[in-house]
Amino acid sequence: MASRGSYPHPVLDNSDDISGDFRISSALVTPAPDFVDLQFDVRVENAEFEEMLDTGAAAIRARWKCSATFSSGALDLRVAPLDNGSLRCEAQLDQDDVDGRTDISLYIVAGRPLDLDLASQHGDYGGATFAVARGAVLAHAGTFSFDARKSYDPMRPPLESCFRFLKKEGKKPFVDIDSSLDEHIDVYIPEAQYEQFTDQAAMPEVQVATVVLPALVQALVDCAAETDPDVGGWKATLRSLCERHSVTGSDPLVQAQAILGDPIATGFNRLALLIQDEEGE
Amino acid sequence: MKKVSSVGRARVLREDSTDAIWGALQDATSPNDFLELSASLVRDPDNLLELPFDSSDLPDLTTGPDRAKAEIENAVLIYEALGAMPKVAAADERLWTYLALGPCRPYMEQRWPISDIRSWKNRTQDRWLMKSATYGVLIRHGISRLWWLADMTFDPGLTRPLSSESGDPWAYLKVALANEDRILAIFDRDAGLVSGIRFALLEHCYRAEGKATETWLRALMKEVTLTSGYRDLSVLDATELAVVLAELDPDALTSSST
């Protein structure tokens, strides 16, 4: 069996303790003014676990943790089955409770004390039976993170408040933006890339390097063309961000990289880590 | 008990001013150098932003020979003055840096003095300033820890056993601050982030009375951390948690192993 953390009983995760699969896919994080909307799909591929979930012997549990706000808790999940056999999970987090990196971990836990004797447990366990207590972790699908960075004062406006990412109608290629609105910029992403974009919610570095960076460069170009010194909305936010990063008057590409915190290097570093992880498996 | 005076409306430092204060600390050759420079930065209204919510005038914080008693009073006072802020606002490093260097400076100079210690820069970083908030940082900073400890132990509805028995919404705060060891042992751990577990741990400490020594608590928290690795204790109610903690109590484990 693969070695990992020490559980006193077999657990369905990415080890071979128990045959089958329990994983998260398509995590989508949508910040709104008062809440962060979370949506992700979960796949449970193990008949014994499906039965435990159906009978209430076990339950899906999603916990969140935000180190910056000293807060953690369990998500109040709304779970609905999808046609493809996955479960669609939806929940909300209060914006007042999260800031910066927030981790979401997904488990299946025992809903009551159980004598666990699974046909799907690894052969090395033989016919062993494990007495597990209520709350015992029976399956772990992993953890995904998102950056809830924001601020409540106008001196540190959040960049994400400038953009709205939308699915582009029709078959025309390429991402384009509409900067004619005062409050925010609409970024239109072709349908196929939009799905890929939302699929990468757990890897914001990829979203930033591929979509946000070029959109921000274009927005900064449009912002520079504005001659009125007393603007509001997204233009005021971008001007403020440029001041904060001491790049007022620099080229838009330099400004965008400063505001986003060197997104190209960050994106490549993330890719390198991914490749390293895959090679390690 | 000595009162230290500080009255004023809560504000936060601007981000660039916070950076300037960190720079001042790096450059300072003595505590007095740093305190003088930081005081001038904090006094300049151009370096400050008003909090976006109402707060009362800041209280006089106290120090005295009975440190625990004074800290309990301080925690309640600062919490009542600032109110139940949104967590995001209460995790803002600029707020706590401003309070420590500005209105609460007289208290800080007595409770967390930097003038007479060799590692004064380390203490300044830990207790006076804040660069980026994590729970380990928030629970160490001289002022933020008072607010956070109050917030995380307050039971206004008297719904939990200790507060209900005593009729005191601050009963759990008093247990926490009765012994400084409890603060890092409980609040600087993942388990301490979960309110049910946190209240259960404090209650367990209270009921353990004299045996709740630093060694005992360290051993208990080791068991709680190990158990949390394979069991989600947050699904358990208060009664179930009390049973689990009784089982994990170092004394119970010792007697069961003999």
Short mmCIF file of C-alpha atoms in Angstrom, two decimals, chain A residues 5 26 39 110 146 160 176 210 216 280:
data_model
loop_
_atom_site.label_atom_id
_atom_site.label_comp_id
_atom_site.label_asym_id
_atom_site.label_seq_id
_atom_site.Cartn_x
_atom_site.Cartn_y
_atom_site.Cartn_z
CA GLY A 5 -0.67 10.14 6.77
CA SER A 26 -14.78 21.76 -11.78
CA GLN A 39 -19.60 25.34 -6.73
CA ALA A 110 -18.89 8.57 9.58
CA PHE A 146 -8.74 30.34 -3.62
CA GLU A 160 -11.21 41.68 -9.05
CA ASP A 176 -12.11 40.65 -25.98
CA THR A 210 -3.76 33.45 -19.51
CA LEU A 216 -5.70 44.14 -17.64
CA GLY A 280 6.47 12.23 -8.74
#
